[in-house]
Amino acid sequence: MTPDTETAFFSALAHPDRRRILDLLRLSPGSSVGEIASHFDSSRIATMKHLAVLEDAGLLISEKEGRVRKHWFNVVPIQRMYERWTDEYSSFWAGRLGSIQERAESRAAERREEGEKRA
Amino acid sequence: MTPDTETAFFSALAHPDRRRILDLLRLSPGSSVGEIASHFDSSRIATMKHLAVLEDAGLLISEKEGRVRKHWFNVVPIQRMYERWTDEYSSFWAGRLGSIQERAESRAAERREEGEKRA
DNA sequence: TCATCATGTAACTCACAGGTTACATGTTAG
DNA sequence: CTAACATGTAACCTGTGAGTTACATGATGA
């Protein structure tokens, strides 16, 4: 997971139209450029650029069939990013996901943070 | 979770220096502006702008004590974003780790090579 | 007190993201 | 065969993200 990979990932998701494209592909896998572009006010070329950004970040996969290019959402980068952030920041996550044992640890962590704040 | 909130969140994490600032705050809670800025080659003002972006996105909390402003990492936005994405995309999370990933890289790689040729 | 220190603000430059229009290329239906 | 169609590329414009230098403000230690 290089810094460039992470930057591409977050930059791609930083634009609302690009997040919406992923939503559209989740609901309608295999959509064409034209179908996706029809959901936006901006031009088809703008949509194509968004698709390129998403594909560079690995967030979607495309394949050309005849004169039509079809697109699919790819969950792998999100999964990887989830694992990276939950791993490195696990000390902040403990107890925030449901289990009783972890929640006890969480309160202790919060107290520690408060203590550090006052110090 | 408004679109603006999500955009601020991902935009904030889209810069490697800002992600590094969060790492620094995780390891050294309560760091000052100067302490954080000392880890980067760019100017202190650049760091201050990064801190402002992170604070606007809710990713850090700061408090001024005397002439020093102290900073803490805030996990809440990451937690919320995790819940939003894993919930809405959960149906894609199972059994997709094999064949898709390699294909995802190819077109993006082609575009990168084209760009390098032109450069 | 006052010189130094830490932070904050202002004003500017530069690169590039994100949009546009115009045109090119390849595919398919009639 | 060719006209309509779907996508791709080129060239350009504009706003803003991200950096800089210069200066201002408020706190603190000697």
PDB file of C-alpha atoms (C1' of nucleotides) in Angstrom:
ATOM      1  CA  MET A   1       0.000   0.000   0.000  1.00  0.00           C
ATOM      2  CA  THR A   2       2.143   2.898  -1.227  1.00  0.00           C
ATOM      3  CA  PRO A   3       1.357   6.539  -0.363  1.00  0.00           C
ATOM      4  CA  ASP A   4       0.481   7.100  -4.030  1.00  0.00           C
ATOM      5  CA  THR A   5      -2.043   4.281  -3.887  1.00  0.00           C
ATOM      6  CA  GLU A   6      -3.674   5.751  -0.816  1.00  0.00           C
ATOM      7  CA  THR A   7      -3.672   9.225  -2.318  1.00  0.00           C
ATOM      8  CA  ALA A   8      -5.315   7.944  -5.501  1.00  0.00           C
ATOM      9  CA  PHE A   9      -7.901   6.100  -3.422  1.00  0.00           C
ATOM     10  CA  PHE A  10      -8.923   9.047  -1.268  1.00  0.00           C
ATOM     11  CA  SER A  11      -8.686  11.568  -4.109  1.00  0.00           C
ATOM     12  CA  ALA A  12     -11.005   9.426  -6.206  1.00  0.00           C
ATOM     13  CA  LEU A  13     -13.587   9.278  -3.422  1.00  0.00           C
ATOM     14  CA  ALA A  14     -13.257  12.997  -2.697  1.00  0.00           C
ATOM     15  CA  HIS A  15     -15.635  13.979  -5.527  1.00  0.00           C
ATOM     16  CA  PRO A  16     -19.376  13.502  -4.921  1.00  0.00           C
ATOM     17  CA  ASP A  17     -20.087  12.584  -8.546  1.00  0.00           C
ATOM     18  CA  ARG A  18     -17.473   9.826  -8.353  1.00  0.00           C
ATOM     19  CA  ARG A  19     -18.987   8.410  -5.164  1.00  0.00           C
ATOM     20  CA  ARG A  20     -22.349   8.534  -6.900  1.00  0.00           C
ATOM     21  CA  ILE A  21     -20.937   6.633  -9.863  1.00  0.00           C
ATOM     22  CA  LEU A  22     -19.904   3.844  -7.506  1.00  0.00           C
ATOM     23  CA  ASP A  23     -23.413   3.811  -6.067  1.00  0.00           C
ATOM     24  CA  LEU A  24     -24.858   3.602  -9.564  1.00  0.00           C
ATOM     25  CA  LEU A  25     -22.563   0.710 -10.474  1.00  0.00           C
ATOM     26  CA  ARG A  26     -23.475  -1.109  -7.311  1.00  0.00           C
ATOM     27  CA  LEU A  27     -27.136  -0.913  -8.289  1.00  0.00           C
ATOM     28  CA  SER A  28     -26.601  -1.424 -12.041  1.00  0.00           C
ATOM     29  CA  PRO A  29     -23.481  -3.511 -12.664  1.00  0.00           C
ATOM     30  CA  GLY A  30     -22.161  -3.391 -16.228  1.00  0.00           C
ATOM     31  CA  SER A  31     -23.456   0.104 -17.029  1.00  0.00           C
ATOM     32  CA  SER A  32     -22.090   1.843 -20.120  1.00  0.00           C
ATOM     33  CA  VAL A  33     -20.473   5.276 -20.247  1.00  0.00           C
ATOM     34  CA  GLY A  34     -23.635   6.775 -21.698  1.00  0.00           C
ATOM     35  CA  GLU A  35     -25.898   5.206 -19.104  1.00  0.00           C
ATOM     36  CA  ILE A  36     -23.752   6.489 -16.269  1.00  0.00           C
ATOM     37  CA  ALA A  37     -23.370   9.945 -17.827  1.00  0.00           C
ATOM     38  CA  SER A  38     -27.148  10.250 -18.224  1.00  0.00           C
ATOM     39  CA  HIS A  39     -27.483  10.550 -14.445  1.00  0.00           C
ATOM     40  CA  PHE A  40     -25.471  13.766 -14.302  1.00  0.00           C
ATOM     41  CA  ASP A  41     -25.979  17.317 -15.508  1.00  0.00           C
ATOM     42  CA  SER A  42     -22.362  17.672 -16.584  1.00  0.00           C
ATOM     43  CA  SER A  43     -21.071  16.483 -19.942  1.00  0.00           C
ATOM     44  CA  ARG A  44     -20.309  12.928 -20.976  1.00  0.00           C
ATOM     45  CA  ILE A  45     -16.613  13.843 -21.147  1.00  0.00           C
ATOM     46  CA  ALA A  46     -16.667  14.943 -17.516  1.00  0.00           C
ATOM     47  CA  THR A  47     -18.136  11.571 -16.608  1.00  0.00           C
ATOM     48  CA  MET A  48     -15.485   9.780 -18.657  1.00  0.00           C
ATOM     49  CA  LYS A  49     -12.772  11.620 -16.739  1.00  0.00           C
ATOM     50  CA  HIS A  50     -14.371  10.589 -13.472  1.00  0.00           C
ATOM     51  CA  LEU A  51     -14.464   6.995 -14.681  1.00  0.00           C
ATOM     52  CA  ALA A  52     -10.771   7.181 -15.558  1.00  0.00           C
ATOM     53  CA  VAL A  53      -9.918   8.498 -12.085  1.00  0.00           C
ATOM     54  CA  LEU A  54     -11.914   5.707 -10.447  1.00  0.00           C
ATOM     55  CA  GLU A  55     -10.321   3.077 -12.646  1.00  0.00           C
ATOM     56  CA  ASP A  56      -6.811   4.423 -11.941  1.00  0.00           C
ATOM     57  CA  ALA A  57      -7.586   4.078  -8.245  1.00  0.00           C
ATOM     58  CA  GLY A  58      -8.751   0.518  -8.877  1.00  0.00           C
ATOM     59  CA  LEU A  59     -12.252   1.305  -7.657  1.00  0.00           C
ATOM     60  CA  LEU A  60     -13.893   0.086 -10.850  1.00  0.00           C
ATOM     61  CA  ILE A  61     -13.217  -2.365 -13.625  1.00  0.00           C
ATOM     62  CA  SER A  62     -14.213  -1.866 -17.245  1.00  0.00           C
ATOM     63  CA  GLU A  63     -14.271  -3.941 -20.376  1.00  0.00           C
ATOM     64  CA  LYS A  64     -15.181  -3.004 -23.913  1.00  0.00           C
ATOM     65  CA  GLU A  65     -17.803  -5.080 -25.737  1.00  0.00           C
ATOM     66  CA  GLY A  66     -18.291  -3.940 -29.291  1.00  0.00           C
ATOM     67  CA  ARG A  67     -18.616  -0.208 -29.276  1.00  0.00           C
ATOM     68  CA  VAL A  68     -19.816  -0.163 -25.666  1.00  0.00           C
ATOM     69  CA  ARG A  69     -17.635  -0.108 -22.566  1.00  0.00           C
ATOM     70  CA  LYS A  70     -19.139  -1.777 -19.512  1.00  0.00           C
ATOM     71  CA  HIS A  71     -18.201  -0.943 -15.937  1.00  0.00           C
ATOM     72  CA  TRP A  72     -18.237  -2.763 -12.624  1.00  0.00           C
ATOM     73  CA  PHE A  73     -17.585  -1.646  -9.086  1.00  0.00           C
ATOM     74  CA  ASN A  74     -14.520  -3.201  -7.445  1.00  0.00           C
ATOM     75  CA  VAL A  75     -14.626  -3.521  -3.676  1.00  0.00           C
ATOM     76  CA  VAL A  76     -11.030  -4.696  -3.214  1.00  0.00           C
ATOM     77  CA  PRO A  77      -9.394  -1.272  -2.630  1.00  0.00           C
ATOM     78  CA  ILE A  78     -12.016  -0.342  -0.049  1.00  0.00           C
ATOM     79  CA  GLN A  79     -11.442  -3.638   1.673  1.00  0.00           C
ATOM     80  CA  ARG A  80      -7.685  -3.105   1.683  1.00  0.00           C
ATOM     81  CA  MET A  81      -8.017   0.430   3.000  1.00  0.00           C
ATOM     82  CA  TYR A  82     -10.349  -0.784   5.724  1.00  0.00           C
ATOM     83  CA  GLU A  83      -7.780  -3.348   6.805  1.00  0.00           C
ATOM     84  CA  ARG A  84      -4.949  -0.818   6.774  1.00  0.00           C
ATOM     85  CA  TRP A  85      -6.752   1.787   8.821  1.00  0.00           C
ATOM     86  CA  THR A  86      -8.391  -0.556  11.269  1.00  0.00           C
ATOM     87  CA  ASP A  87      -5.042  -2.267  11.793  1.00  0.00           C
ATOM     88  CA  GLU A  88      -2.876   0.799  12.356  1.00  0.00           C
ATOM     89  CA  TYR A  89      -5.527   2.631  14.305  1.00  0.00           C
ATOM     90  CA  SER A  90      -6.779  -0.411  16.155  1.00  0.00           C
ATOM     91  CA  SER A  91      -5.984   1.075  19.539  1.00  0.00           C
ATOM     92  CA  PHE A  92      -8.528   3.782  18.782  1.00  0.00           C
ATOM     93  CA  TRP A  93     -11.078   1.334  17.433  1.00  0.00           C
ATOM     94  CA  ALA A  94     -11.174  -1.146  20.258  1.00  0.00           C
ATOM     95  CA  GLY A  95     -14.580  -1.318  21.856  1.00  0.00           C
ATOM     96  CA  ARG A  96     -16.316   0.706  19.210  1.00  0.00           C
ATOM     97  CA  LEU A  97     -17.614  -2.188  17.173  1.00  0.00           C
ATOM     98  CA  GLY A  98     -19.975  -3.957  19.553  1.00  0.00           C
ATOM     99  CA  SER A  99     -18.480  -6.592  21.830  1.00  0.00           C
ATOM    100  CA  ILE A 100     -18.781  -6.068  25.562  1.00  0.00           C
ATOM    101  CA  GLN A 101     -15.207  -6.977  26.277  1.00  0.00           C
ATOM    102  CA  GLU A 102     -13.965  -4.449  23.767  1.00  0.00           C
ATOM    103  CA  ARG A 103     -16.260  -1.757  25.103  1.00  0.00           C
ATOM    104  CA  ALA A 104     -14.723  -2.035  28.547  1.00  0.00           C
ATOM    105  CA  GLU A 105     -11.307  -1.541  27.016  1.00  0.00           C
ATOM    106  CA  SER A 106     -12.679   1.467  25.153  1.00  0.00           C
ATOM    107  CA  ARG A 107     -13.709   3.308  28.297  1.00  0.00           C
ATOM    108  CA  ALA A 108     -10.248   2.819  29.674  1.00  0.00           C
ATOM    109  CA  ALA A 109      -8.812   4.196  26.462  1.00  0.00           C
ATOM    110  CA  GLU A 110     -11.056   7.243  26.692  1.00  0.00           C
ATOM    111  CA  ARG A 111      -9.957   7.882  30.243  1.00  0.00           C
ATOM    112  CA  ARG A 112      -6.347   7.618  29.165  1.00  0.00           C
ATOM    113  CA  GLU A 113      -6.971  10.178  26.458  1.00  0.00           C
ATOM    114  CA  GLU A 114      -8.664  12.533  28.918  1.00  0.00           C
ATOM    115  CA  GLY A 115      -5.714  12.240  31.247  1.00  0.00           C
ATOM    116  CA  GLU A 116      -3.284  13.058  28.518  1.00  0.00           C
ATOM    117  CA  LYS A 117      -5.399  16.036  27.515  1.00  0.00           C
ATOM    118  CA  ARG A 118      -5.360  17.512  30.991  1.00  0.00           C
ATOM    119  CA  ALA A 119      -1.651  16.871  31.517  1.00  0.00           C
TER     120      ALA A 119
ATOM    121  CA  MET B   1     -23.810  12.223   6.738  1.00  0.00           C
ATOM    122  CA  THR B   2     -24.192  14.926   4.038  1.00  0.00           C
ATOM    123  CA  PRO B   3     -22.295  14.771   0.749  1.00  0.00           C
ATOM    124  CA  ASP B   4     -20.278  17.797   1.907  1.00  0.00           C
ATOM    125  CA  THR B   5     -19.257  15.946   5.045  1.00  0.00           C
ATOM    126  CA  GLU B   6     -18.078  12.970   3.011  1.00  0.00           C
ATOM    127  CA  THR B   7     -16.265  15.214   0.547  1.00  0.00           C
ATOM    128  CA  ALA B   8     -14.476  17.021   3.387  1.00  0.00           C
ATOM    129  CA  PHE B   9     -13.529  13.668   4.914  1.00  0.00           C
ATOM    130  CA  PHE B  10     -12.035  12.145   1.763  1.00  0.00           C
ATOM    131  CA  SER B  11     -10.453  15.398   0.591  1.00  0.00           C
ATOM    132  CA  ALA B  12      -8.723  15.742   3.942  1.00  0.00           C
ATOM    133  CA  LEU B  13      -7.286  12.226   3.705  1.00  0.00           C
ATOM    134  CA  ALA B  14      -6.287  12.700   0.052  1.00  0.00           C
ATOM    135  CA  HIS B  15      -3.014  14.458   0.960  1.00  0.00           C
ATOM    136  CA  PRO B  16      -0.135  12.292   2.206  1.00  0.00           C
ATOM    137  CA  ASP B  17       1.121  14.956   4.627  1.00  0.00           C
ATOM    138  CA  ARG B  18      -2.301  15.139   6.223  1.00  0.00           C
ATOM    139  CA  ARG B  19      -2.451  11.361   6.651  1.00  0.00           C
ATOM    140  CA  ARG B  20       1.018  11.541   8.179  1.00  0.00           C
ATOM    141  CA  ILE B  21      -0.146  14.234  10.602  1.00  0.00           C
ATOM    142  CA  LEU B  22      -2.825  11.845  11.842  1.00  0.00           C
ATOM    143  CA  ASP B  23      -0.173   9.179  12.298  1.00  0.00           C
ATOM    144  CA  LEU B  24       1.967  11.615  14.273  1.00  0.00           C
ATOM    145  CA  LEU B  25      -0.953  12.597  16.492  1.00  0.00           C
ATOM    146  CA  ARG B  26      -1.764   8.967  17.109  1.00  0.00           C
ATOM    147  CA  LEU B  27       1.788   8.419  18.359  1.00  0.00           C
ATOM    148  CA  SER B  28       2.152  11.794  20.101  1.00  0.00           C
ATOM    149  CA  PRO B  29      -1.232  13.042  21.293  1.00  0.00           C
ATOM    150  CA  GLY B  30      -1.350  16.737  22.177  1.00  0.00           C
ATOM    151  CA  SER B  31       1.418  17.828  19.795  1.00  0.00           C
ATOM    152  CA  SER B  32       1.780  21.528  19.075  1.00  0.00           C
ATOM    153  CA  VAL B  33       1.797  23.201  15.663  1.00  0.00           C
ATOM    154  CA  GLY B  34       5.559  23.584  15.795  1.00  0.00           C
ATOM    155  CA  GLU B  35       6.184  20.004  16.835  1.00  0.00           C
ATOM    156  CA  ILE B  36       4.043  18.708  13.980  1.00  0.00           C
ATOM    157  CA  ALA B  37       5.532  21.123  11.453  1.00  0.00           C
ATOM    158  CA  SER B  38       9.057  20.027  12.396  1.00  0.00           C
ATOM    159  CA  HIS B  39       8.418  16.644  10.766  1.00  0.00           C
ATOM    160  CA  PHE B  40       7.925  18.162   7.306  1.00  0.00           C
ATOM    161  CA  ASP B  41      10.141  19.953   4.811  1.00  0.00           C
ATOM    162  CA  SER B  42       7.453  22.454   3.896  1.00  0.00           C
ATOM    163  CA  SER B  43       6.786  25.603   5.887  1.00  0.00           C
ATOM    164  CA  ARG B  44       4.974  25.906   9.174  1.00  0.00           C
ATOM    165  CA  ILE B  45       2.146  27.760   7.415  1.00  0.00           C
ATOM    166  CA  ALA B  46       1.628  24.823   5.065  1.00  0.00           C
ATOM    167  CA  THR B  47       1.292  22.561   8.100  1.00  0.00           C
ATOM    168  CA  MET B  48      -1.166  24.973   9.706  1.00  0.00           C
ATOM    169  CA  LYS B  49      -3.324  24.854   6.596  1.00  0.00           C
ATOM    170  CA  HIS B  50      -3.258  21.068   6.673  1.00  0.00           C
ATOM    171  CA  LEU B  51      -4.289  21.158  10.327  1.00  0.00           C
ATOM    172  CA  ALA B  52      -7.182  23.475   9.473  1.00  0.00           C
ATOM    173  CA  VAL B  53      -8.380  21.102   6.743  1.00  0.00           C
ATOM    174  CA  LEU B  54      -8.210  18.134   9.113  1.00  0.00           C
ATOM    175  CA  GLU B  55     -10.049  20.022  11.839  1.00  0.00           C
ATOM    176  CA  ASP B  56     -12.768  21.171   9.418  1.00  0.00           C
ATOM    177  CA  ALA B  57     -13.268  17.525   8.472  1.00  0.00           C
ATOM    178  CA  GLY B  58     -13.538  16.648  12.172  1.00  0.00           C
ATOM    179  CA  LEU B  59     -10.494  14.397  11.985  1.00  0.00           C
ATOM    180  CA  LEU B  60      -8.673  16.218  14.742  1.00  0.00           C
ATOM    181  CA  ILE B  61      -9.498  18.328  17.769  1.00  0.00           C
ATOM    182  CA  SER B  62      -7.401  21.230  18.992  1.00  0.00           C
ATOM    183  CA  GLU B  63      -7.304  23.436  22.026  1.00  0.00           C
ATOM    184  CA  LYS B  64      -5.153  26.431  22.815  1.00  0.00           C
ATOM    185  CA  GLU B  65      -3.231  26.454  26.078  1.00  0.00           C
ATOM    186  CA  GLY B  66      -1.351  29.707  26.611  1.00  0.00           C
ATOM    187  CA  ARG B  67       0.462  30.474  23.397  1.00  0.00           C
ATOM    188  CA  VAL B  68       0.535  26.842  22.335  1.00  0.00           C
ATOM    189  CA  ARG B  69      -2.223  25.003  20.452  1.00  0.00           C
ATOM    190  CA  LYS B  70      -2.422  21.279  21.181  1.00  0.00           C
ATOM    191  CA  HIS B  71      -3.911  18.713  18.803  1.00  0.00           C
ATOM    192  CA  TRP B  72      -5.569  15.291  19.136  1.00  0.00           C
ATOM    193  CA  PHE B  73      -6.642  12.737  16.618  1.00  0.00           C
ATOM    194  CA  ASN B  74     -10.414  12.120  16.485  1.00  0.00           C
ATOM    195  CA  VAL B  75     -11.480   8.648  15.391  1.00  0.00           C
ATOM    196  CA  VAL B  76     -15.222   9.362  15.164  1.00  0.00           C
ATOM    197  CA  PRO B  77     -15.413  10.397  11.490  1.00  0.00           C
ATOM    198  CA  ILE B  78     -13.428   7.340  10.401  1.00  0.00           C
ATOM    199  CA  GLN B  79     -15.704   5.145  12.440  1.00  0.00           C
ATOM    200  CA  ARG B  80     -18.813   6.698  10.894  1.00  0.00           C
ATOM    201  CA  MET B  81     -17.426   6.384   7.392  1.00  0.00           C
ATOM    202  CA  TYR B  82     -16.537   2.761   8.020  1.00  0.00           C
ATOM    203  CA  GLU B  83     -20.082   2.011   9.114  1.00  0.00           C
ATOM    204  CA  ARG B  84     -21.598   3.812   6.137  1.00  0.00           C
ATOM    205  CA  TRP B  85     -19.470   2.071   3.527  1.00  0.00           C
ATOM    206  CA  THR B  86     -19.424  -1.387   5.006  1.00  0.00           C
ATOM    207  CA  ASP B  87     -23.186  -1.218   5.451  1.00  0.00           C
ATOM    208  CA  GLU B  88     -24.135  -0.024   1.975  1.00  0.00           C
ATOM    209  CA  TYR B  89     -21.509  -2.107   0.219  1.00  0.00           C
ATOM    210  CA  SER B  90     -21.660  -5.163   2.410  1.00  0.00           C
ATOM    211  CA  SER B  91     -23.222  -7.280  -0.331  1.00  0.00           C
ATOM    212  CA  PHE B  92     -20.010  -6.873  -2.326  1.00  0.00           C
ATOM    213  CA  TRP B  93     -17.706  -7.939   0.442  1.00  0.00           C
ATOM    214  CA  ALA B  94     -17.922 -11.683   0.126  1.00  0.00           C
ATOM    215  CA  GLY B  95     -15.928 -13.883  -2.230  1.00  0.00           C
ATOM    216  CA  ARG B  96     -14.571 -11.322  -4.652  1.00  0.00           C
ATOM    217  CA  LEU B  97     -10.896 -11.438  -3.792  1.00  0.00           C
ATOM    218  CA  GLY B  98      -9.629 -13.677  -6.578  1.00  0.00           C
ATOM    219  CA  SER B  99      -9.866 -12.893 -10.246  1.00  0.00           C
ATOM    220  CA  ILE B 100     -11.043  -9.322 -10.217  1.00  0.00           C
ATOM    221  CA  GLN B 101      -7.986  -7.624  -8.828  1.00  0.00           C
ATOM    222  CA  GLU B 102      -5.534  -8.382 -11.627  1.00  0.00           C
ATOM    223  CA  ARG B 103      -7.899  -7.135 -14.307  1.00  0.00           C
ATOM    224  CA  ALA B 104      -8.477  -3.932 -12.360  1.00  0.00           C
ATOM    225  CA  GLU B 105      -4.830  -2.990 -12.701  1.00  0.00           C
ATOM    226  CA  SER B 106      -4.386  -3.439 -16.431  1.00  0.00           C
ATOM    227  CA  ARG B 107      -6.211  -0.482 -17.979  1.00  0.00           C
ATOM    228  CA  ALA B 108      -4.989   1.865 -15.319  1.00  0.00           C
ATOM    229  CA  ALA B 109      -1.454   0.679 -16.004  1.00  0.00           C
ATOM    230  CA  GLU B 110      -1.949   1.303 -19.707  1.00  0.00           C
ATOM    231  CA  ARG B 111      -3.031   4.865 -19.037  1.00  0.00           C
ATOM    232  CA  ARG B 112      -0.030   5.414 -16.799  1.00  0.00           C
ATOM    233  CA  GLU B 113       2.346   4.135 -19.502  1.00  0.00           C
ATOM    234  CA  GLU B 114       0.733   6.395 -22.106  1.00  0.00           C
ATOM    235  CA  GLY B 115       1.227   9.362 -19.823  1.00  0.00           C
ATOM    236  CA  GLU B 116       4.856   8.485 -19.254  1.00  0.00           C
ATOM    237  CA  LYS B 117       5.474   8.162 -23.003  1.00  0.00           C
ATOM    238  CA  ARG B 118       4.108  11.647 -23.645  1.00  0.00           C
ATOM    239  CA  ALA B 119       6.093  13.152 -20.795  1.00  0.00           C
TER     240      ALA B 119
ATOM    241  C1'  DT C   1       9.575  45.507  31.051  1.00  0.00           C
ATOM    242  C1'  DC C   2      10.638  43.696  26.776  1.00  0.00           C
ATOM    243  C1'  DA C   3      12.830  40.455  23.753  1.00  0.00           C
ATOM    244  C1'  DT C   4      11.722  36.135  22.227  1.00  0.00           C
ATOM    245  C1'  DC C   5       8.720  32.724  21.085  1.00  0.00           C
ATOM    246  C1'  DA C   6       4.407  30.270  19.122  1.00  0.00           C
ATOM    247  C1'  DT C   7       0.725  30.959  16.576  1.00  0.00           C
ATOM    248  C1'  DG C   8      -2.326  33.489  13.344  1.00  0.00           C
ATOM    249  C1'  DT C   9      -3.416  36.344   9.124  1.00  0.00           C
ATOM    250  C1'  DA C  10      -2.737  38.480   4.530  1.00  0.00           C
ATOM    251  C1'  DA C  11      -1.459  38.504  -0.048  1.00  0.00           C
ATOM    252  C1'  DC C  12       0.571  36.384  -3.616  1.00  0.00           C
ATOM    253  C1'  DT C  13       2.165  32.535  -7.113  1.00  0.00           C
ATOM    254  C1'  DC C  14       1.734  28.217  -9.460  1.00  0.00           C
ATOM    255  C1'  DA C  15       0.018  23.658 -10.783  1.00  0.00           C
ATOM    256  C1'  DC C  16      -3.562  21.047 -11.728  1.00  0.00           C
ATOM    257  C1'  DA C  17      -8.366  19.200 -11.118  1.00  0.00           C
ATOM    258  C1'  DG C  18     -12.483  19.482 -13.419  1.00  0.00           C
ATOM    259  C1'  DG C  19     -15.174  21.369 -16.643  1.00  0.00           C
ATOM    260  C1'  DT C  20     -16.107  22.708 -21.598  1.00  0.00           C
ATOM    261  C1'  DT C  21     -16.365  22.320 -27.171  1.00  0.00           C
ATOM    262  C1'  DA C  22     -14.699  20.299 -31.318  1.00  0.00           C
ATOM    263  C1'  DC C  23     -13.175  16.549 -33.675  1.00  0.00           C
ATOM    264  C1'  DA C  24     -11.588  11.451 -34.444  1.00  0.00           C
ATOM    265  C1'  DT C  25     -12.216   6.557 -34.342  1.00  0.00           C
ATOM    266  C1'  DG C  26     -14.387   2.393 -34.424  1.00  0.00           C
ATOM    267  C1'  DT C  27     -19.079  -0.359 -34.453  1.00  0.00           C
ATOM    268  C1'  DT C  28     -23.627  -1.602 -35.774  1.00  0.00           C
ATOM    269  C1'  DA C  29     -28.274  -1.335 -37.761  1.00  0.00           C
ATOM    270  C1'  DG C  30     -30.967  -0.749 -41.801  1.00  0.00           C
TER     271       DG C  30
ATOM    272  C1'  DC D   1     -22.541   0.733 -47.890  1.00  0.00           C
ATOM    273  C1'  DT D   2     -23.260   4.290 -44.967  1.00  0.00           C
ATOM    274  C1'  DA D   3     -25.525   6.922 -41.524  1.00  0.00           C
ATOM    275  C1'  DA D   4     -26.203   6.999 -36.844  1.00  0.00           C
ATOM    276  C1'  DC D   5     -24.190   5.778 -32.689  1.00  0.00           C
ATOM    277  C1'  DA D   6     -20.876   5.066 -28.547  1.00  0.00           C
ATOM    278  C1'  DT D   7     -16.697   6.004 -27.086  1.00  0.00           C
ATOM    279  C1'  DG D   8     -12.076   8.233 -27.154  1.00  0.00           C
ATOM    280  C1'  DT D   9      -8.801  12.224 -27.758  1.00  0.00           C
ATOM    281  C1'  DA D  10      -7.232  17.070 -28.097  1.00  0.00           C
ATOM    282  C1'  DA D  11      -7.123  21.661 -26.794  1.00  0.00           C
ATOM    283  C1'  DC D  12      -8.544  24.965 -24.019  1.00  0.00           C
ATOM    284  C1'  DC D  13     -10.556  27.780 -19.770  1.00  0.00           C
ATOM    285  C1'  DT D  14     -11.275  28.604 -14.939  1.00  0.00           C
ATOM    286  C1'  DG D  15     -11.342  27.965  -9.945  1.00  0.00           C
ATOM    287  C1'  DT D  16      -8.998  26.453  -6.257  1.00  0.00           C
ATOM    288  C1'  DG D  17      -5.649  23.559  -3.548  1.00  0.00           C
ATOM    289  C1'  DA D  18      -1.230  24.032  -1.784  1.00  0.00           C
ATOM    290  C1'  DG D  19       2.660  26.319  -1.296  1.00  0.00           C
ATOM    291  C1'  DT D  20       5.408  30.655  -0.349  1.00  0.00           C
ATOM    292  C1'  DT D  21       7.045  35.348   2.155  1.00  0.00           C
ATOM    293  C1'  DA D  22       5.961  39.160   5.075  1.00  0.00           C
ATOM    294  C1'  DC D  23       3.798  40.886   8.842  1.00  0.00           C
ATOM    295  C1'  DA D  24       0.586  40.889  13.216  1.00  0.00           C
ATOM    296  C1'  DT D  25      -0.838  39.315  17.704  1.00  0.00           C
ATOM    297  C1'  DG D  26      -0.573  37.502  22.070  1.00  0.00           C
ATOM    298  C1'  DA D  27       2.083  34.850  25.812  1.00  0.00           C
ATOM    299  C1'  DT D  28       6.239  34.158  28.652  1.00  0.00           C
ATOM    300  C1'  DG D  29      10.694  33.954  30.793  1.00  0.00           C
ATOM    301  C1'  DA D  30      14.766  36.508  32.219  1.00  0.00           C
TER     302       DA D  30
END
